[in-house]
Amino acid sequence: MEKNSKKIMLSLIVVLIILILNSWALNLSIKPVSSIVDFYGTSEEVSLKEFLNYASENNLSIYLPNKLPSNNFNMTAIYLKRGPFIAIIVYSTEGNKDYKTAEFTIEMSSVNPDRIPTFSDLQIEAEKSQDIIAMEINNWPIIIYEHAYNGHPEFRKKYGEYTLIAYFWIEQVCYSMGAPTLNNAMDLIPIIESMSLMV
Amino acid sequence: MKDIKLKGSVLSYTLLILALLFFIFSPISYVKATSSTRYHAGYFYYEDSGPSVEGVQGNIFTIYPHVPWSEICAEWVTIVISYNYNYWVQTGYIHHWIWAIFFPILTVDFYIEENDNNGRSMKYPAIVKPLMDHTYKYKLLLSGPGEFTYYIYEGTNLICSGIINTNPYSTQDLQAFVETSVSSIKVDGSHFTYLRYRLTGSQWPLWDRHEPSWDYPYYLDQRGHYEFAVYGGG
């Protein structure tokens, strides 16, 4: 009789464990995620001339690269939010104007001078992983992530979860370059080196 | 005696077999993930060209809409870190489904969510739940390099606060929105008030400009730069 009760008790425990595992698996599959409204909702597409005029009127120094990942790349779109200043410049070999899935993009935004990191701040960050490289070019602090997560589902569908991103600060503008088709930091460095003042 | 023993064994084996069958044929196979489509209605922050913003806060009235199985309804404020890579930090409340042993249960929680270089994470920072028809203040600010601090208040009572680390931590823009995953969720009664921003220092001015945005079938009642209501859906 006692042996029987033990058996039933053991079965009940196993059943409970199975049900808890089941709930855990179900909760993973219905895990909620929220989102934000994308940049198309708050920006306008402008020409290069309009963009540079805006920058000039607002005393923003804008640098753009003279060199692109290859000769086939063309600037396909510029999306601008005038206040606060945020711009995304899209380059593509296939005429893609979507900043989420294009092969090469540059994002710019104004930054509080107090928030611009120094090269030594970036070096500390780079010590955390071999995929992070800190450097300076023309006194611009630069940090390159060779394995950065991209939050756009459309991007991940096309290129996979991770991408190559460089952040750098020139005067009071924070720049970032996203280059999913390039392999590593060495491919991005010549492009950053070629950045020159437009306005 | 032998009969009781036999019955006990049959019972325990039956329980195990039933549990295994439940596991094998459980709803895992047919549970549908939350819809990837999203509907939004609310405000983008807007300002004349100047330094970037470093904080957002707003009072959000809590509604309890009917939310279909596996879908969500959230109301939140956000600091955008990068539009290009979809990096942001967000706090608010969310109606979502959880599976509790045998049954799905619709629940509501305060939450804090981040999306950055390292991926995505969402957590529910408070044991208490947001109460229907109550207004809570949600506050989020860049408090140091790589560090955002969030606060959730009811009136002057702090419900919870904490720090989340992100990489990168540059701040670009602010948003305050109602979000649903299906248009059948009716969000009448949604109300955001006293939307504030922070540049640097300790001043929290009210939003003095905004850019409205809404997806059909939701509508926006723009009551000022720092106040709006949302209705529609269903």
Coordinates of C-alpha atoms in Angstrom, one line a residue:
Chain A
M1 CA 0.0 0.0 0.0
E2 CA 2.8 2.4 1.1
K3 CA 4.8 1.4 -2.0
N4 CA 1.8 2.2 -4.1
S5 CA 1.4 5.7 -2.6
K6 CA 5.0 6.4 -3.3
K7 CA 4.6 5.3 -6.9
I8 CA 1.5 7.6 -7.3
M9 CA 3.4 10.5 -5.6
L10 CA 6.4 10.0 -7.9
S11 CA 4.1 9.9 -11.0
L12 CA 2.4 13.2 -9.8
I13 CA 5.8 14.8 -9.4
V14 CA 6.8 13.7 -12.9
V15 CA 3.5 14.9 -14.3
L16 CA 4.0 18.3 -12.7
I17 CA 7.5 18.6 -14.1
I18 CA 6.3 17.8 -17.5
L19 CA 3.5 20.4 -17.3
I20 CA 5.9 23.1 -16.0
L21 CA 8.3 22.3 -18.9
N22 CA 5.4 22.5 -21.3
S23 CA 4.3 25.9 -19.9
W24 CA 7.9 27.1 -20.2
A25 CA 8.1 26.0 -23.8
L26 CA 4.7 27.6 -24.6
N27 CA 5.7 30.9 -22.9
L28 CA 8.8 31.0 -25.0
S29 CA 6.8 30.6 -28.2
I30 CA 4.4 33.4 -27.3
K31 CA 7.0 35.7 -25.8
P32 CA 5.7 39.3 -26.4
V33 CA 7.9 41.9 -28.1
S34 CA 7.1 45.5 -28.7
S35 CA 8.5 47.7 -31.4
I36 CA 8.9 51.4 -32.4
V37 CA 7.7 53.3 -35.4
D38 CA 10.4 53.3 -38.1
F39 CA 12.3 56.3 -39.5
Y40 CA 10.0 56.6 -42.5
G41 CA 7.3 57.8 -40.1
T42 CA 9.2 60.9 -39.0
S43 CA 11.6 61.7 -41.9
E44 CA 11.3 62.9 -45.4
E45 CA 13.3 61.9 -48.5
V46 CA 15.5 64.8 -49.7
S47 CA 18.0 65.3 -52.4
L48 CA 21.7 65.7 -51.6
K49 CA 21.4 69.4 -52.4
E50 CA 18.5 69.9 -50.0
F51 CA 20.4 67.9 -47.4
L52 CA 23.5 70.0 -47.7
N53 CA 21.5 73.2 -47.6
Y54 CA 19.8 72.1 -44.4
A55 CA 23.2 71.3 -42.9
S56 CA 24.6 74.6 -43.9
E57 CA 21.6 76.6 -42.5
N58 CA 22.0 74.8 -39.2
N59 CA 25.8 75.1 -38.9
L60 CA 26.3 71.3 -39.2
S61 CA 29.6 70.1 -40.6
I62 CA 28.8 67.1 -42.8
Y63 CA 31.4 64.6 -43.9
L64 CA 30.8 62.0 -46.6
P65 CA 33.1 59.3 -48.0
N66 CA 34.9 59.6 -51.3
K67 CA 35.4 55.9 -51.4
L68 CA 32.6 53.3 -51.2
P69 CA 32.7 49.5 -50.8
S70 CA 33.0 49.1 -54.6
N71 CA 32.5 51.2 -57.7
N72 CA 29.1 49.8 -58.3
F73 CA 27.6 51.6 -55.3
N74 CA 25.3 54.6 -55.8
M75 CA 23.7 56.9 -53.3
T76 CA 20.0 55.9 -53.7
A77 CA 18.2 57.9 -50.9
I78 CA 18.7 60.4 -48.1
Y79 CA 16.1 60.4 -45.3
L80 CA 16.2 63.5 -43.0
K81 CA 14.5 64.5 -39.8
R82 CA 15.1 68.1 -39.3
G83 CA 14.6 68.3 -35.6
P84 CA 16.3 66.7 -33.8
F85 CA 18.8 66.3 -36.7
I86 CA 18.9 62.7 -37.8
A87 CA 19.8 61.5 -41.4
I88 CA 20.2 58.2 -43.0
I89 CA 22.1 58.0 -46.3
V90 CA 21.5 54.9 -48.3
Y91 CA 23.9 53.4 -50.9
S92 CA 23.2 50.3 -53.0
T93 CA 24.4 48.3 -56.0
E94 CA 20.8 47.2 -56.7
G95 CA 18.9 50.5 -56.6
N96 CA 17.6 49.6 -53.1
K97 CA 16.3 52.7 -51.3
D98 CA 15.3 50.9 -48.1
Y99 CA 17.7 51.8 -45.3
K100 CA 16.8 48.6 -43.4
T101 CA 18.0 46.3 -46.2
A102 CA 20.5 48.3 -48.3
E103 CA 24.1 47.1 -48.6
F104 CA 25.7 50.3 -47.2
T105 CA 24.2 53.0 -45.0
I106 CA 25.5 56.0 -43.1
E107 CA 23.5 57.4 -40.2
M108 CA 24.2 60.8 -38.7
S109 CA 22.7 62.6 -35.7
S110 CA 23.7 65.5 -33.5
V111 CA 25.3 64.7 -30.2
N112 CA 25.9 66.5 -27.0
P113 CA 29.6 67.4 -26.8
D114 CA 29.8 65.9 -23.3
R115 CA 28.7 62.5 -24.7
I116 CA 31.4 62.2 -27.3
P117 CA 33.7 59.4 -26.1
T118 CA 37.4 59.7 -26.1
F119 CA 39.7 57.2 -27.7
S120 CA 40.6 55.8 -24.3
D121 CA 36.9 55.3 -23.5
L122 CA 36.6 53.3 -26.7
Q123 CA 39.7 51.3 -25.9
I124 CA 38.1 50.2 -22.7
E125 CA 35.0 49.1 -24.6
A126 CA 37.2 47.3 -27.2
E127 CA 38.9 45.2 -24.5
K128 CA 35.6 43.4 -23.9
S129 CA 35.7 41.4 -27.1
Q130 CA 37.9 40.5 -30.0
D131 CA 35.1 41.6 -32.4
I132 CA 35.4 45.2 -31.2
I133 CA 38.2 47.5 -32.6
A134 CA 38.9 51.0 -31.3
M135 CA 41.1 53.4 -33.3
E136 CA 41.6 57.0 -34.2
I137 CA 41.7 58.5 -37.7
N138 CA 42.3 62.3 -38.1
N139 CA 41.7 62.5 -34.3
W140 CA 38.2 61.1 -34.8
P141 CA 37.4 58.5 -32.2
I142 CA 36.2 55.3 -33.9
I143 CA 34.8 52.0 -32.7
I144 CA 34.0 49.1 -35.1
Y145 CA 31.8 46.2 -34.1
E146 CA 32.4 43.2 -36.4
H147 CA 29.5 41.2 -34.9
A148 CA 26.7 43.7 -34.1
Y149 CA 23.1 42.6 -33.8
N150 CA 20.7 44.4 -36.2
G151 CA 17.2 44.9 -34.8
H152 CA 15.3 45.0 -38.2
P153 CA 13.6 41.7 -39.0
E154 CA 13.8 42.6 -42.7
F155 CA 17.6 43.0 -42.4
R156 CA 18.0 39.7 -40.5
K157 CA 16.0 37.9 -43.2
K158 CA 18.4 39.2 -45.9
Y159 CA 21.8 39.1 -44.2
G160 CA 21.4 37.1 -40.9
E161 CA 21.4 38.4 -37.3
Y162 CA 24.7 40.2 -37.3
T163 CA 26.5 42.9 -39.2
L164 CA 29.5 45.2 -39.4
I165 CA 29.0 48.6 -37.9
A166 CA 31.4 51.5 -37.3
Y167 CA 30.7 54.5 -35.0
F168 CA 32.7 57.6 -35.1
W169 CA 32.4 61.2 -34.0
I170 CA 33.4 64.2 -36.1
E171 CA 32.8 67.6 -34.6
Q172 CA 29.3 67.5 -33.1
V173 CA 27.9 64.8 -35.3
C174 CA 27.8 61.1 -34.5
Y175 CA 28.2 58.9 -37.6
S176 CA 27.6 55.2 -38.0
M177 CA 28.3 53.0 -41.0
G178 CA 26.5 49.8 -41.6
A179 CA 28.0 47.4 -44.1
P180 CA 26.5 43.9 -44.1
T181 CA 28.3 42.9 -47.3
L182 CA 31.8 43.7 -46.0
N183 CA 33.8 41.2 -44.0
N184 CA 35.6 43.0 -41.3
A185 CA 37.0 46.3 -39.9
M186 CA 39.8 46.3 -42.4
D187 CA 37.3 46.8 -45.2
L188 CA 35.7 49.7 -43.5
I189 CA 38.8 51.7 -42.5
P190 CA 39.6 53.0 -46.0
I191 CA 36.0 54.2 -46.4
I192 CA 36.2 56.1 -43.1
E193 CA 39.7 57.5 -44.0
S194 CA 38.1 58.9 -47.2
M195 CA 35.5 61.0 -45.3
S196 CA 35.7 64.6 -46.4
L197 CA 33.9 67.8 -45.5
M198 CA 30.9 68.6 -47.8
V199 CA 29.6 71.6 -45.9
Chain B
M1 CA -4.7 -6.2 -1.6
K2 CA -3.3 -7.3 -4.9
D3 CA -6.2 -5.5 -6.6
I4 CA -5.4 -2.2 -4.8
K5 CA -1.7 -2.5 -5.8
L6 CA -2.7 -3.1 -9.4
K7 CA -5.1 -0.1 -9.3
G8 CA -2.2 2.1 -7.9
S9 CA 0.1 1.0 -10.7
V10 CA -2.5 1.6 -13.4
L11 CA -3.2 5.0 -12.0
S12 CA 0.4 6.1 -11.9
Y13 CA 1.1 4.8 -15.4
T14 CA -2.1 6.4 -16.7
L15 CA -1.0 9.8 -15.2
L16 CA 2.4 9.5 -16.8
I17 CA 1.0 8.5 -20.2
L18 CA -1.6 11.3 -20.1
A19 CA 1.1 13.9 -19.2
L20 CA 3.4 12.6 -22.0
L21 CA 0.5 12.7 -24.4
F22 CA -0.3 16.3 -23.3
F23 CA 3.3 17.2 -23.8
I24 CA 3.5 15.6 -27.2
F25 CA 0.2 16.9 -28.5
S26 CA 0.3 20.1 -26.5
P27 CA -0.5 23.5 -28.0
I28 CA 3.2 24.1 -28.7
S29 CA 2.7 22.7 -32.2
Y30 CA -0.2 25.0 -32.9
V31 CA 0.4 28.0 -30.7
K32 CA 0.7 30.9 -33.1
A33 CA 3.4 33.5 -32.3
T34 CA 2.3 37.1 -31.8
S35 CA 1.6 38.7 -35.2
S36 CA 4.6 40.5 -36.7
T37 CA 2.3 43.3 -38.0
R38 CA 2.1 46.3 -35.8
Y39 CA -0.3 49.2 -35.5
H40 CA 0.8 52.4 -33.8
A41 CA -0.8 55.7 -32.9
G42 CA 0.9 58.5 -31.0
Y43 CA 3.6 61.2 -31.2
F44 CA 7.1 61.6 -32.3
Y45 CA 9.1 64.2 -30.5
Y46 CA 10.0 67.2 -32.6
E47 CA 12.3 70.1 -32.0
D48 CA 14.3 72.6 -34.0
S49 CA 17.8 71.5 -34.7
G50 CA 19.7 71.4 -31.4
P51 CA 21.5 69.0 -29.1
S52 CA 20.1 65.5 -28.9
V53 CA 17.5 64.6 -26.2
E54 CA 18.5 62.3 -23.3
G55 CA 15.3 61.6 -21.5
V56 CA 11.6 61.1 -21.9
Q57 CA 8.7 60.8 -19.4
G58 CA 4.9 60.7 -19.7
N59 CA 1.8 59.8 -17.8
I60 CA -0.2 56.9 -19.3
F61 CA -3.7 56.0 -18.3
T62 CA -4.1 52.2 -18.1
I63 CA -6.8 50.6 -20.2
Y64 CA -7.9 47.0 -20.2
P65 CA -8.9 46.2 -23.8
H66 CA -10.0 42.8 -25.1
V67 CA -6.8 41.2 -26.5
P68 CA -7.2 38.1 -28.7
W69 CA -5.2 35.0 -27.9
S70 CA -1.4 35.4 -28.4
E71 CA -1.7 39.1 -29.4
I72 CA -0.4 42.1 -27.5
C73 CA -1.4 45.7 -26.7
A74 CA 1.2 48.1 -25.2
E75 CA 1.4 51.7 -24.4
W76 CA 4.9 53.2 -24.0
V77 CA 7.5 55.9 -24.2
T78 CA 10.8 55.3 -26.0
I79 CA 14.3 56.7 -26.4
V80 CA 15.5 55.9 -29.9
I81 CA 19.2 55.0 -30.0
S82 CA 19.5 54.3 -33.7
Y83 CA 16.8 54.2 -36.3
N84 CA 19.2 52.6 -38.8
Y85 CA 19.8 49.5 -36.7
N86 CA 16.5 49.6 -34.8
Y87 CA 18.1 50.2 -31.3
W88 CA 16.0 51.7 -28.6
V89 CA 15.0 51.6 -24.9
Q90 CA 11.3 51.5 -24.0
T91 CA 9.1 51.5 -20.9
G92 CA 5.4 51.2 -20.4
Y93 CA 2.8 48.6 -19.8
I94 CA 1.8 45.6 -21.9
H95 CA -1.2 43.2 -22.1
H96 CA 0.2 39.8 -23.2
W97 CA -0.6 36.1 -22.9
I98 CA 1.2 33.6 -20.8
W99 CA 0.6 29.9 -20.5
A100 CA -0.1 28.7 -17.0
I101 CA 0.1 24.8 -16.8
F102 CA -3.2 24.0 -18.6
F103 CA -4.6 27.4 -19.7
P104 CA -3.5 30.5 -21.5
I105 CA -4.0 33.6 -19.3
L106 CA -4.1 37.2 -20.4
T107 CA -2.0 39.3 -18.1
V108 CA -0.7 42.9 -17.9
D109 CA 2.7 44.0 -16.8
F110 CA 4.9 47.0 -16.5
Y111 CA 7.9 46.4 -18.7
I112 CA 11.2 47.7 -19.8
E113 CA 12.6 46.6 -23.2
E114 CA 15.9 47.3 -25.0
N115 CA 17.2 46.5 -28.4
D116 CA 20.9 47.2 -29.0
N117 CA 24.2 45.8 -30.4
N118 CA 23.9 42.7 -28.2
G119 CA 20.3 41.8 -29.1
R120 CA 16.9 42.2 -27.5
S121 CA 15.7 41.8 -24.0
M122 CA 12.5 42.5 -22.2
K123 CA 11.8 42.4 -18.5
Y124 CA 9.0 43.0 -16.1
P125 CA 10.5 45.0 -13.3
A126 CA 7.6 45.1 -10.8
I127 CA 5.7 42.4 -9.0
V128 CA 2.6 44.6 -8.9
K129 CA 0.4 44.9 -12.0
P130 CA -0.8 48.1 -13.5
L131 CA -4.4 48.6 -12.4
M132 CA -7.2 49.5 -14.7
D133 CA -8.2 53.2 -14.9
H134 CA -5.0 54.2 -13.0
T135 CA -2.4 56.6 -14.4
Y136 CA 1.3 55.8 -14.0
K137 CA 4.3 58.0 -14.8
Y138 CA 7.0 56.3 -16.9
K139 CA 10.4 58.0 -17.0
L140 CA 13.5 56.9 -18.9
L141 CA 16.8 58.8 -19.1
L142 CA 20.4 58.4 -20.2
S143 CA 22.1 58.5 -16.8
G144 CA 25.7 57.7 -17.7
P145 CA 27.8 56.2 -20.5
G146 CA 26.0 53.1 -21.6
E147 CA 23.5 53.4 -18.9
F148 CA 19.8 54.2 -18.9
T149 CA 17.7 54.5 -15.7
Y150 CA 14.0 53.9 -15.7
Y151 CA 11.3 54.9 -13.1
I152 CA 7.7 54.0 -12.8
Y153 CA 5.5 56.0 -10.4
E154 CA 1.9 56.2 -9.3
G155 CA 1.5 59.8 -8.3
T156 CA 4.6 60.4 -6.2
N157 CA 5.0 56.8 -5.1
L158 CA 7.8 55.0 -6.9
I159 CA 6.7 51.6 -8.0
C160 CA 10.0 50.5 -9.4
S161 CA 13.3 51.8 -10.9
G162 CA 16.4 50.3 -12.2
I163 CA 19.3 50.5 -14.6
I164 CA 19.7 49.0 -18.0
N165 CA 22.9 48.9 -19.9
T166 CA 23.0 49.4 -23.7
N167 CA 25.6 49.5 -26.3
P168 CA 25.8 52.0 -28.1
Y169 CA 24.1 54.6 -25.9
S170 CA 23.8 57.6 -28.2
T171 CA 20.3 59.0 -28.1
Q172 CA 18.5 60.3 -31.2
D173 CA 14.8 60.7 -30.8
L174 CA 11.7 60.2 -28.6
Q175 CA 8.4 58.5 -29.2
A176 CA 5.2 57.9 -27.2
F177 CA 2.8 55.5 -28.7
V178 CA -0.1 53.0 -28.3
E179 CA 0.8 49.7 -30.1
T180 CA -1.3 46.7 -31.0
S181 CA -0.5 43.5 -32.9
V182 CA -3.9 43.2 -34.5
S183 CA -6.4 45.9 -35.5
S184 CA -9.3 44.2 -33.7
I185 CA -8.0 45.5 -30.4
K186 CA -10.1 48.4 -29.3
V187 CA -8.0 51.0 -27.5
D188 CA -10.6 53.6 -26.7
G189 CA -9.6 55.5 -23.5
S190 CA -5.9 55.5 -24.2
H191 CA -4.6 58.8 -22.9
F192 CA -1.0 60.2 -22.6
T193 CA -0.4 63.4 -20.7
Y194 CA 2.5 65.6 -19.6
L195 CA 5.0 64.3 -22.1
R196 CA 8.3 65.7 -21.1
Y197 CA 11.9 65.6 -22.5
R198 CA 15.3 66.2 -21.1
L199 CA 18.3 67.7 -22.9
T200 CA 20.9 67.8 -20.2
G201 CA 20.8 68.7 -16.5
S202 CA 17.7 68.2 -14.4
Q203 CA 15.1 70.2 -16.3
W204 CA 12.2 68.3 -17.8
P205 CA 10.3 70.7 -20.1
L206 CA 7.0 69.7 -21.6
W207 CA 7.1 68.7 -25.3
D208 CA 6.6 71.9 -27.2
R209 CA 6.4 70.4 -30.7
H210 CA 5.3 67.0 -31.9
E211 CA 4.8 65.0 -35.1
P212 CA 1.6 62.9 -35.1
S213 CA 1.4 59.4 -36.5
W214 CA -1.4 56.8 -36.6
D215 CA -2.3 53.6 -38.5
Y216 CA -5.8 52.9 -39.6
P217 CA -8.1 51.8 -37.9
Y218 CA -6.7 53.8 -35.0
Y219 CA -7.2 57.6 -34.6
L220 CA -5.4 60.3 -32.7
D221 CA -7.0 63.1 -30.8
Q222 CA -4.2 65.7 -30.6
R223 CA -4.9 67.7 -27.5
G224 CA -1.7 69.6 -27.4
H225 CA 2.1 69.0 -27.9
Y226 CA 2.3 67.0 -24.7
E227 CA -1.1 65.3 -24.6
F228 CA -3.0 63.0 -26.9
A229 CA -5.7 60.3 -26.8
V230 CA -6.1 57.3 -29.1
Y231 CA -9.3 55.5 -30.1
G232 CA -10.5 53.1 -32.7
G233 CA -9.9 49.5 -33.5
G234 CA -12.2 46.5 -33.0

